[in-house]
Amino acid sequence: MEKLRLNPKWVSSLGLLAVVFVLLFSIGASSEKTPVRKFLRSTNHRELMNKSLRVQLLTKTKQREVTMDNGIVQVTLSSPDGFVTGIKYNGIDNVLETKNAEDNRGYWDVVWYEPGKGGDINIDKLTCTDFRVITSDEDQLEISFTRKWNISHRGSTAPLNVDKRFILRRGSSGFYYYAILEREEGWPDVDMDQTRIVFKLQKEMFNFMAITDGRQRIMPRPEDRESGQPLAYPEAVLLTDPINKELRGEVDDKYQYSLENKDYKVHGWITTDDTPVGFWMISPSDEYRSGGPKKQDLTSHVGPTVLNMFTSTHYGGKEINTEFRNGEAWKKVLGPSFVYLNSASSKNETLTLWKNAKTQMHREVQQWPYNFINSEDFPKKDQRGSVFGQLKVNDRFISERWMEADSAYVGLAAPGDVGSFQIETKGYQFWTKTTKKGYFVIKNVRAGNYSLYAWVPGFIGNYQYQYNITVTPGSKINLKVIAYEPPRNGPTLWEIGIPDRSAAEFFIPDPYPTLMNQLYNDHPDKFRQYGLWERYADLYRNRDLKYTIGVSDYTRDWFFAHVTRNIGNKTYEGTTWQITFELESWKRGNYKLQLALASATQAEIQVRFNNADRADRALFSTGLIGRDNAIARHGIHGLYKLYTIDVPSSHLQRGNNTLYLTQSRSIGPFQGVMYDYIRLEGPTGN
């Protein structure tokens, strides 16, 4: 190597630290283990932010790539495909997995198929054909990758026009992205099961995952899953010989790390070296997601993989599939969301990166809707409207006066039937929670026609405002006082559970000691342990569950899921649960059974009173219902269903009575329901 000659005057002006830096750099900065790389990696997040430079676009035509650079992060994308192939940050040349192909590092994809074409499922990574610059100045760069669909592409790509956008701003420690998907009128029928964006990180570096304050852990490696023992379905693997021996005997399953839309704001990974770096997915809004605030979906999982799920059939099945028929036209903006990177100067500060990511998430939420998005399809704040009012509850059997709807969920979604927001996937949804007094304000609503939906914890059923609501730019719509009258026939004779659309309050058994995820030991989300459905056959080996009103306690005596019983040799049988109760008085007329389900998977619930003979016709049957798979996927709830069942007084008697609930379908272990709440009401006027 040629000697580096230093001018004494230059040394004096720069100072000793600069000289040391130049000497280190001259030794060679390409190796991760070189002194300069360690120096660069020791720079903390605040110092990086202070090094902000003007934003610039670097183009390498021969390599077919473009790079956005603001001095803090460099984001490289293939052109014109639009795949994120590299993210350089804090001395790390690429936080994405360089061993993966360029289209398998940072990419959008859509799972789709044409109905009636044999059921072949296709994955379209939305590869684009054209690149253009939308905005470019010293403060912001927005670039676009597009493709236009035509009939010659039928069968090879999803029938969608695609516009993938990426934005880098001055001083920003990360980048924004969004996509505009469009169908033109007359295009072929299509089903789209899933739309998402995926980032796959360096597996040798990112080992610590954080989803919430209470759900953080060192994660297995992909090799650990490959060497492990597959369990009842492909996503679940028992780790038998992991690289980190402390993980031996644990179960890894990506569905154990799901979140509800209302909580789907920030999640990601942290490196476990001496100078930790964090990679975070931040979603400031859930207006572009489907299924309402309680819809669950995947977040991060072994890979290390970071997801942003926009639509999927997870925890809903085909009921929440996105279907287009009869040449339906459609356009939707998915995002924008923010990929955020941060760093700390020492390993002792690793967990501060999660705290900092949450702080950044709150900043992004406060800025929503962003004013720097350069697309006419994304309305600014002054192009949106708001809806506000007060929600009350009218249940005369609880109170003669209307009650304030405390902590109720109130939202706007596409017009439809009562509760249809759960399965609506094509439009935008806007949700909020009421105050203790029931007041609500739904802000930043896109112009359009909506129904207003709501439900109130502690009360069964769904509310829907009687008129559609048209939001225009700048409108402020005051609904004043609106009242929800929940389903009710007569006084409560007895009840089981809490009407909150979840089975979490019921008895959750301990997991098998050999099939545990240590994260959920002594955890409020104990229901996320693997294999809990099999514990029913252990606890009720020779008989089914029996529950006595006034004696039993649902937190101890009501199993969280009404499932089949494993009788050996991969054979299962239906099960019948009994609820024994006493009627001190009996009156002619119709009683009502309110049966609220938190989840259903290929199940059928048959209802009988004082008749245990399954050969006899049931008083009521749900028929075959549900494909949300929440039992297997540790979800504790899927799609909410409510059945109001007439019970003629001839089926009851004064004194002792027994209600039989039979789950009659029994092909496999995951068939069953999770109850939300059960109530028997007396006849009106009783």
XYZ file of C-alpha atoms in Angstrom:
686
model
C 0.000 0.000 0.000
C 1.289 3.471 -0.839
C 2.018 5.573 2.232
C -0.492 8.261 3.055
C 1.248 11.678 3.355
C -0.332 14.210 5.726
C 0.199 17.956 5.516
C 1.112 19.327 8.999
C -1.093 22.388 8.539
C -3.982 20.118 7.516
C -3.385 17.969 10.589
C -3.471 21.026 12.797
C -6.742 22.262 11.387
C -8.549 18.945 11.434
C -7.348 17.748 14.781
C -6.155 14.404 15.984
C -9.538 12.651 15.727
C -9.800 13.370 12.011
C -6.306 12.046 11.438
C -7.136 8.814 13.211
C -10.271 8.457 11.139
C -8.402 8.986 7.855
C -5.709 6.487 8.849
C -8.312 3.890 9.719
C -10.149 4.459 6.492
C -6.945 4.062 4.472
C -6.446 0.595 5.981
C -9.618 -0.619 4.283
C -13.222 -0.207 5.243
C -14.703 -3.048 3.286
C -14.504 -5.690 6.011
C -17.092 -5.805 8.779
C -14.309 -6.436 11.293
C -12.056 -3.507 10.328
C -11.510 -0.667 12.839
C -13.272 1.875 10.625
C -16.366 -0.310 10.360
C -16.435 -0.621 14.139
C -16.071 3.154 14.349
C -18.925 3.701 11.935
C -21.132 1.173 13.707
C -20.479 2.911 17.055
C -22.148 6.065 15.821
C -25.453 6.508 17.640
C -28.800 7.375 16.128
C -28.781 11.030 17.192
C -25.385 11.621 15.593
C -26.579 10.021 12.367
C -29.621 12.279 12.254
C -27.362 15.321 12.610
C -25.414 14.218 9.507
C -28.391 14.780 7.238
C -27.460 15.697 3.684
C -29.528 16.726 0.699
C -31.538 13.950 -0.886
C -30.190 12.601 -4.149
C -30.926 9.890 -6.683
C -28.072 7.772 -8.006
C -28.683 5.791 -11.193
C -26.667 2.845 -12.492
C -28.088 2.011 -15.893
C -25.926 -1.025 -16.580
C -26.701 -2.548 -13.184
C -30.399 -1.710 -13.681
C -30.717 -0.076 -10.279
C -31.439 3.260 -8.637
C -30.372 4.439 -5.190
C -32.014 7.029 -2.963
C -29.543 8.641 -0.533
C -29.974 11.285 2.169
C -26.728 10.758 4.083
C -28.457 8.671 6.744
C -29.850 5.799 4.722
C -29.303 4.573 1.187
C -32.105 2.588 -0.427
C -31.306 0.691 -3.615
C -34.041 -0.653 -5.881
C -33.939 -2.709 -9.048
C -35.141 -0.756 -12.046
C -37.674 -0.972 -13.526
C -38.785 -3.992 -11.421
C -39.150 -1.997 -8.202
C -37.681 -4.533 -5.735
C -35.815 -3.183 -2.706
C -32.435 -4.879 -3.073
C -30.367 -2.966 -0.524
C -30.674 -0.713 2.514
C -27.441 0.808 3.793
C -27.437 2.259 7.289
C -24.942 3.099 10.042
C -21.988 1.349 8.426
C -23.946 -1.762 7.433
C -23.691 -2.109 3.658
C -27.023 -3.942 3.452
C -29.412 -4.801 6.280
C -31.323 -7.042 3.853
C -30.321 -10.667 3.298
C -27.718 -10.527 0.520
C -27.779 -14.317 0.101
C -31.315 -14.014 -1.243
C -32.098 -13.222 -4.860
C -32.788 -9.561 -5.529
C -36.537 -10.181 -5.816
C -36.544 -11.893 -2.411
C -35.304 -9.114 -0.126
C -37.866 -6.335 -0.139
C -40.954 -6.869 -2.272
C -44.708 -6.555 -2.611
C -46.778 -9.591 -3.463
C -50.375 -10.571 -4.141
C -51.768 -14.090 -3.757
C -54.427 -14.496 -6.447
C -56.301 -16.885 -8.700
C -59.050 -16.834 -11.287
C -62.220 -18.531 -9.999
C -63.288 -21.560 -11.973
C -59.815 -22.096 -13.432
C -58.871 -25.181 -11.439
C -58.047 -23.408 -8.217
C -54.345 -22.835 -8.975
C -53.020 -20.228 -6.552
C -50.516 -17.743 -7.961
C -48.091 -15.347 -6.302
C -47.504 -12.087 -8.162
C -44.578 -10.017 -6.878
C -45.879 -7.029 -8.814
C -42.813 -6.815 -11.037
C -42.949 -3.487 -12.858
C -41.894 -2.417 -16.333
C -41.408 1.359 -16.082
C -39.556 3.731 -13.776
C -39.998 7.460 -13.333
C -39.156 10.218 -10.887
C -42.186 11.925 -9.357
C -40.418 14.538 -7.223
C -36.740 15.347 -6.843
C -35.222 18.217 -4.894
C -32.843 18.648 -1.974
C -35.532 17.841 0.580
C -37.476 14.957 -0.935
C -37.307 12.269 -3.546
C -40.339 10.259 -4.660
C -39.927 7.581 -7.312
C -42.422 5.312 -9.022
C -42.351 1.835 -10.555
C -45.371 0.981 -12.685
C -46.894 -1.626 -14.931
C -50.047 -1.677 -17.028
C -52.088 -4.856 -17.370
C -53.751 -6.014 -20.560
C -55.486 -9.169 -21.705
C -52.256 -10.661 -23.066
C -51.044 -10.963 -19.454
C -54.028 -13.068 -18.409
C -52.968 -16.081 -16.380
C -49.420 -14.832 -15.752
C -50.016 -11.791 -13.545
C -52.878 -10.553 -11.401
C -55.218 -8.315 -13.426
C -54.010 -5.101 -11.798
C -52.399 -1.869 -12.809
C -49.572 -1.285 -10.338
C -47.849 1.881 -9.135
C -45.276 1.252 -6.393
C -43.955 4.446 -4.792
C -40.930 5.052 -2.558
C -40.110 8.306 -0.773
C -36.921 9.480 0.936
C -36.915 12.759 2.835
C -34.132 14.937 4.117
C -33.170 14.116 7.699
C -35.287 10.961 7.732
C -33.870 7.764 9.204
C -35.923 5.579 6.924
C -38.143 5.675 3.870
C -41.842 5.681 3.038
C -43.604 3.411 0.584
C -47.093 2.889 -0.779
C -48.795 1.252 -3.720
C -51.734 2.191 -5.900
C -53.519 -0.885 -7.216
C -56.188 -0.540 -9.883
C -58.599 -2.657 -11.928
C -60.211 -1.269 -15.020
C -63.794 -2.007 -15.982
C -64.343 -5.255 -17.828
C -61.280 -7.075 -16.539
C -61.476 -10.808 -15.683
C -62.871 -12.125 -12.406
C -60.220 -12.629 -9.756
C -59.868 -13.615 -6.093
C -57.050 -12.030 -4.096
C -56.337 -13.833 -0.837
C -53.487 -11.646 0.340
C -51.711 -8.343 -0.314
C -48.587 -7.412 1.606
C -45.024 -6.076 1.565
C -42.114 -8.164 2.874
C -38.586 -7.358 4.045
C -36.092 -10.129 4.752
C -33.203 -9.084 6.979
C -29.662 -10.377 7.452
C -30.134 -13.568 9.462
C -26.639 -13.412 10.938
C -27.331 -9.997 12.430
C -30.998 -9.613 13.401
C -31.917 -12.044 16.172
C -34.108 -10.045 18.579
C -37.763 -9.406 17.677
C -40.145 -6.911 19.293
C -43.879 -6.655 18.594
C -45.306 -5.101 21.775
C -43.965 -4.121 25.192
C -44.696 -7.627 26.434
C -43.890 -9.647 23.315
C -40.149 -9.451 22.688
C -37.573 -12.201 22.484
C -34.457 -13.742 20.979
C -35.700 -15.673 17.946
C -34.669 -18.936 16.281
C -32.879 -19.033 12.934
C -34.336 -20.404 9.677
C -31.950 -23.353 9.976
C -33.512 -24.202 13.336
C -36.877 -24.675 11.689
C -35.377 -26.751 8.884
C -33.752 -29.135 11.388
C -36.796 -29.182 13.673
C -39.760 -31.520 13.884
C -42.863 -30.474 11.911
C -46.034 -30.492 14.005
C -49.731 -30.574 13.148
C -49.426 -28.010 10.348
C -46.436 -26.615 8.399
C -46.145 -23.305 10.247
C -45.530 -25.023 13.614
C -42.125 -26.622 14.227
C -40.582 -28.105 17.372
C -36.972 -26.907 17.667
C -34.905 -30.027 18.311
C -31.380 -28.840 17.534
C -31.310 -25.022 17.386
C -28.109 -23.010 17.023
C -29.010 -21.252 20.280
C -29.291 -24.235 22.627
C -31.486 -22.268 25.031
C -34.281 -22.560 22.457
C -34.217 -26.351 22.356
C -37.670 -27.852 22.948
C -39.599 -24.695 22.027
C -42.277 -24.443 19.363
C -41.931 -21.802 16.674
C -45.043 -20.713 14.780
C -45.434 -17.405 12.970
C -49.090 -17.171 14.007
C -47.984 -16.827 17.627
C -46.909 -13.290 16.728
C -50.126 -11.946 15.224
C -51.578 -8.532 16.102
C -54.991 -6.912 15.759
C -55.323 -4.032 13.289
C -55.872 -1.541 16.093
C -52.462 -2.455 17.542
C -50.651 -2.935 14.225
C -48.533 0.213 14.525
C -44.874 -0.781 15.021
C -42.915 -4.031 15.054
C -39.486 -5.177 13.959
C -36.046 -6.526 14.779
C -32.804 -5.516 16.508
C -29.280 -6.766 15.876
C -27.607 -8.467 18.832
C -24.064 -7.164 18.336
C -22.150 -4.553 20.328
C -23.624 -1.619 18.411
C -27.278 -2.597 17.898
C -29.372 -1.456 14.965
C -33.148 -1.618 14.741
C -35.339 -2.180 11.671
C -38.992 -1.252 12.171
C -42.245 -1.355 10.256
C -44.351 1.646 11.238
C -47.978 1.974 10.121
C -49.457 5.326 11.171
C -52.964 4.432 10.009
C -55.069 1.328 9.484
C -57.477 2.986 7.032
C -56.051 0.845 4.225
C -56.431 -2.492 6.034
C -59.452 -4.764 5.893
C -61.752 -6.368 8.432
C -62.032 -3.677 11.104
C -59.976 -2.986 14.236
C -60.119 -6.532 15.657
C -58.951 -8.284 12.484
C -55.689 -10.110 13.213
C -52.708 -10.638 10.962
C -49.059 -11.602 10.813
C -46.301 -9.169 11.816
C -42.716 -10.459 12.107
C -41.441 -14.008 12.273
C -38.408 -16.243 11.818
C -36.400 -15.262 8.780
C -35.850 -12.655 10.097
C -38.916 -11.443 8.220
C -40.828 -8.168 8.603
C -44.328 -7.915 7.130
C -46.926 -5.285 6.491
C -50.207 -7.083 5.791
C -52.877 -5.088 3.978
C -55.406 -7.819 3.209
C -55.450 -11.540 3.946
C -57.775 -14.427 4.728
C -56.000 -15.055 8.037
C -58.437 -15.423 10.948
C -61.403 -15.188 8.604
C -61.044 -17.641 5.754
C -62.748 -17.165 2.414
C -65.384 -14.978 4.013
C -62.844 -12.159 3.929
C -61.383 -12.938 0.532
C -61.171 -10.000 -1.902
C -63.357 -10.937 -4.862
C -63.942 -9.062 -8.089
C -66.738 -10.160 -10.387
C -68.489 -9.026 -13.561
C -65.735 -6.677 -14.686
C -65.794 -4.588 -11.518
C -63.495 -1.543 -11.570
C -61.510 -0.683 -8.435
C -58.654 1.439 -7.148
C -57.046 1.587 -3.714
C -53.987 3.156 -2.089
C -52.189 0.791 0.275
C -50.108 2.871 2.681
C -48.099 4.979 2.987
C -46.135 3.214 5.705
C -42.648 3.900 7.045
C -39.554 1.715 7.277
C -37.589 3.166 10.191
C -34.008 2.416 11.208
C -32.320 3.418 14.443
C -29.126 2.597 16.306
C -27.496 2.677 19.724
C -23.865 3.057 20.719
C -23.662 0.025 23.025
C -25.292 -3.327 23.665
C -26.573 -2.054 27.017
C -28.886 0.283 25.108
C -30.458 -2.400 22.911
C -33.960 -2.073 24.337
C -33.912 1.705 23.986
C -34.307 1.097 20.262
C -37.797 -0.328 20.844
C -38.693 2.697 22.967
C -37.334 5.025 20.304
C -39.276 3.173 17.586
C -42.502 3.654 19.546
C -41.715 7.369 19.887
C -41.183 7.594 16.142
C -44.450 5.738 15.565
C -46.325 8.343 17.610
C -44.694 11.091 15.528
C -45.853 9.413 12.332
C -49.390 9.044 13.682
C -49.461 12.764 14.530
C -48.419 13.614 10.949
C -51.185 11.509 9.378
C -52.391 12.052 6.714
C -48.999 12.965 5.299
C -48.810 16.244 3.395
C -45.818 15.222 1.271
C -47.404 12.432 -0.786
C -47.431 13.376 -4.465
C -50.401 11.436 -5.752
C -53.877 12.692 -6.472
C -55.123 9.334 -5.186
C -53.956 10.176 -1.653
C -56.051 13.048 -0.251
C -54.413 15.604 2.033
C -55.869 16.636 5.377
C -57.917 19.510 3.943
C -59.439 17.117 1.396
C -60.875 14.899 4.095
C -63.786 15.154 6.488
C -64.834 14.105 9.970
C -67.812 12.504 11.692
C -68.604 12.907 15.379
C -71.344 12.371 17.906
C -72.272 10.465 21.049
C -73.215 6.796 21.227
C -75.568 5.526 23.922
C -77.025 2.126 24.708
C -80.708 1.430 25.262
C -81.246 -1.844 27.114
C -84.375 -1.496 29.203
C -83.650 -4.708 31.104
C -80.465 -3.185 32.495
C -81.431 0.465 32.906
C -84.524 2.553 32.315
C -82.241 5.332 31.051
C -79.936 5.294 28.091
C -76.404 4.369 29.081
C -73.172 5.907 27.801
C -71.306 3.564 25.457
C -67.968 3.464 27.262
C -64.956 2.410 25.140
C -67.123 1.384 22.198
C -65.637 0.896 18.744
C -67.187 3.226 16.164
C -66.175 3.235 12.536
C -66.965 4.069 8.939
C -66.735 1.411 6.253
C -68.381 0.602 2.930
C -72.180 0.429 3.057
C -73.431 -3.079 3.710
C -75.344 -5.214 6.156
C -75.058 -5.073 9.931
C -71.554 -6.202 10.874
C -70.399 -6.437 7.255
C -67.278 -4.387 7.993
C -65.715 -7.642 9.240
C -65.611 -9.075 5.730
C -65.191 -5.867 3.740
C -61.809 -5.679 1.967
C -62.058 -3.337 -1.017
C -62.627 0.046 0.556
C -61.205 2.149 3.363
C -62.182 1.923 7.018
C -61.891 4.556 9.749
C -62.239 3.576 13.399
C -62.045 5.163 16.812
C -63.016 4.402 20.417
C -65.520 6.373 22.419
C -64.817 8.170 25.666
C -66.371 6.988 28.908
C -69.366 9.157 28.057
C -69.682 7.655 24.587
C -68.377 10.635 22.613
C -66.493 9.876 19.411
C -64.686 11.745 16.647
C -63.672 9.965 13.454
C -61.022 12.159 11.830
C -59.324 12.337 8.446
C -61.988 10.422 6.536
C -61.604 10.152 2.789
C -64.476 11.573 0.774
C -67.016 8.881 -0.039
C -70.155 7.046 1.013
C -70.086 4.997 4.198
C -72.132 3.189 6.767
C -71.412 3.887 10.408
C -70.866 0.723 12.441
C -70.265 0.166 16.139
C -70.200 -2.346 18.933
C -70.016 -1.860 22.669
C -68.031 -4.091 25.054
C -70.440 -5.587 27.548
C -73.301 -5.782 25.039
C -73.966 -8.306 22.305
C -74.506 -7.601 18.639
C -73.597 -4.915 16.113
C -74.871 -1.386 15.650
C -75.413 0.247 12.267
C -76.607 3.803 11.751
C -79.881 3.882 9.846
C -78.649 6.182 7.043
C -75.588 6.100 4.830
C -73.156 8.940 5.444
C -71.581 10.959 2.639
C -68.271 12.554 3.565
C -67.041 15.439 1.415
C -63.752 17.388 1.602
C -63.759 19.574 4.690
C -67.122 18.297 5.961
C -67.797 18.012 9.679
C -70.792 15.773 10.187
C -72.436 15.889 13.617
C -74.618 12.846 14.293
C -75.472 14.212 17.739
C -76.806 11.419 19.984
C -77.335 7.992 18.473
C -78.607 4.971 20.359
C -77.784 1.294 20.064
C -80.487 -1.112 21.154
C -78.757 -4.492 21.556
C -80.669 -7.715 20.855
C -82.913 -8.402 23.829
C -86.153 -10.314 24.330
C -86.544 -10.467 28.080
C -84.687 -10.430 31.391
C -81.430 -12.319 31.830
C -82.012 -15.661 33.514
C -78.352 -16.640 33.368
C -75.203 -15.822 31.398
C -71.731 -17.229 30.745
C -68.752 -15.095 29.761
C -68.227 -11.469 28.853
C -69.622 -10.089 25.580
C -66.358 -8.725 24.184
C -65.880 -10.826 20.998
C -63.110 -12.881 22.577
C -62.790 -16.178 24.446
C -59.848 -14.908 26.508
C -61.807 -14.834 29.767
C -62.460 -18.571 29.711
C -60.236 -21.354 31.009
C -56.928 -21.532 29.142
C -55.099 -24.769 29.993
C -51.384 -25.082 30.603
C -49.490 -26.082 27.467
C -47.698 -29.379 27.096
C -44.266 -28.976 28.751
C -42.609 -30.315 25.606
C -44.483 -27.964 23.262
C -43.995 -24.524 24.740
C -43.023 -21.072 23.592
C -41.190 -19.598 26.573
C -42.375 -16.094 25.670
C -45.917 -16.948 26.731
C -45.126 -18.508 30.096
C -47.015 -16.504 32.741
C -48.176 -14.162 29.990
C -51.612 -12.550 29.501
C -51.634 -14.104 26.008
C -51.293 -17.627 27.342
C -53.737 -18.728 24.634
C -50.945 -18.323 22.050
C -49.239 -21.528 23.177
C -49.235 -24.394 20.701
C -51.467 -27.459 21.028
C -53.991 -26.176 23.577
C -56.871 -27.661 21.595
C -55.538 -31.151 22.387
C -55.728 -30.475 26.117
C -59.510 -30.846 26.004
C -59.216 -34.617 25.493
C -56.756 -34.773 28.403
C -59.047 -32.911 30.774
C -62.274 -34.544 29.575
C -61.032 -37.976 28.661
C -64.226 -39.996 29.170
C -66.898 -37.342 29.404
C -67.619 -33.871 28.095
C -67.764 -30.534 29.843
C -70.608 -29.960 32.298
C -71.313 -26.490 33.619
C -73.759 -25.665 36.405
C -75.198 -22.163 36.586
C -74.668 -20.657 40.034
C -71.972 -23.174 40.936
C -69.424 -23.281 38.125
C -67.020 -20.447 37.311
C -66.427 -19.778 33.612
C -62.823 -18.679 34.225
C -62.114 -22.122 35.654
C -64.757 -24.510 34.319
C -65.489 -23.373 30.741
C -62.845 -24.592 28.292
C -61.850 -21.807 25.889
C -62.664 -23.780 22.725
C -65.430 -26.267 21.944
C -63.394 -28.754 19.921
C -63.428 -32.373 18.860
C -61.999 -35.159 21.035
C -58.988 -37.126 19.846
C -59.839 -40.798 20.344
C -56.617 -42.121 18.818
C -55.353 -43.214 15.405
C -56.010 -39.735 14.005
C -59.699 -40.233 14.661
C -61.900 -37.590 16.244
C -65.436 -37.380 17.550
C -67.891 -34.571 18.119
C -68.492 -33.353 21.653
C -71.554 -32.235 23.590
C -71.323 -29.675 26.391
C -74.000 -29.404 29.055
C -75.254 -26.342 30.899
C -77.446 -27.224 33.855
C -79.690 -24.506 35.288
C -82.764 -24.121 37.418
C -85.914 -22.191 36.574
C -87.676 -21.102 39.736
C -90.711 -20.147 37.665
C -91.922 -21.137 34.233
C -94.071 -19.104 31.857
C -95.624 -19.813 28.511
C -94.103 -18.004 25.545
C -90.763 -17.792 23.791
C -87.554 -17.722 25.750
C -84.408 -16.581 23.882
C -80.938 -18.056 23.798
C -78.311 -15.509 22.777
C -75.361 -17.464 21.408
C -72.373 -15.254 20.517
C -69.379 -16.920 18.878
C -65.892 -15.448 18.864
C -64.649 -17.954 16.279
C -65.782 -20.884 14.136
C -63.861 -23.344 11.987
C -65.775 -25.892 9.885
C -68.074 -26.421 12.848
C -71.750 -26.968 13.509
C -73.370 -26.175 16.843
C -76.625 -27.972 17.552
C -78.850 -26.739 20.386
C -81.150 -29.000 22.421
C -82.927 -28.470 25.724
C -83.612 -31.370 28.079
C -82.848 -33.873 25.332
C -79.443 -35.494 25.069
C -80.316 -37.703 22.102
C -78.278 -36.490 19.129
C -80.387 -38.684 16.880
C -83.344 -36.372 17.495
C -83.656 -33.197 15.508
C -82.036 -30.231 17.207
C -84.058 -27.215 18.257
C -81.519 -25.114 16.358
C -78.408 -25.704 14.268
C -75.921 -23.210 12.918
C -75.222 -25.471 9.969
C -71.639 -25.743 8.788
C -69.965 -22.435 9.646
C -66.601 -20.746 9.713
C -63.142 -21.066 8.238
C -61.227 -18.600 10.402
C -58.881 -21.281 11.816
C -58.344 -19.222 14.962
C -58.104 -22.347 17.149
C -55.017 -23.632 15.347
C -53.583 -20.142 14.910
C -53.740 -19.156 18.585
C -56.065 -16.296 17.757
C -58.645 -16.499 20.637
C -61.115 -14.931 18.183
C -61.878 -14.824 14.477
C -65.116 -13.589 12.912
C -67.860 -12.642 15.341
C -71.232 -14.359 14.872
C -74.417 -13.909 16.905
C -77.394 -16.272 16.910
C -80.638 -15.268 18.604
C -82.520 -18.534 19.065
C -86.201 -18.928 19.892
C -86.728 -21.413 22.726
C -90.430 -22.312 23.070
C -91.462 -22.738 26.672
C -92.494 -26.311 25.841
C -88.773 -27.197 25.741
C -88.285 -26.017 29.322
C -89.716 -26.883 32.716
C -89.924 -25.484 36.200
C -86.938 -26.684 38.229
C -83.870 -28.373 36.727
C -83.090 -27.993 33.011
C -80.145 -28.866 30.818
C -78.963 -27.153 27.651
C -76.947 -29.396 25.323
C -74.508 -27.775 22.897
C -73.185 -30.287 20.386
C -70.259 -29.576 18.060
C -71.087 -32.304 15.572
C -68.354 -32.005 12.923
C -65.351 -34.227 13.591
C -63.019 -34.764 10.656
C -59.964 -33.188 12.321
C -58.556 -31.577 15.469
C -59.185 -27.926 14.589
C -62.931 -28.046 14.015
C -64.814 -26.163 16.661
C -65.961 -22.827 17.980
C -64.870 -20.351 20.592
C -67.788 -18.897 22.490
C -67.866 -15.221 23.265
C -70.957 -15.136 25.461
C -74.118 -17.167 26.139
C -77.305 -15.832 27.715
C -80.759 -17.247 28.317
C -83.535 -14.662 28.447
C -87.013 -15.097 29.833
C -90.175 -14.273 27.872
C -91.037 -10.598 27.476
C -92.809 -9.239 30.523
C -91.508 -11.997 32.783
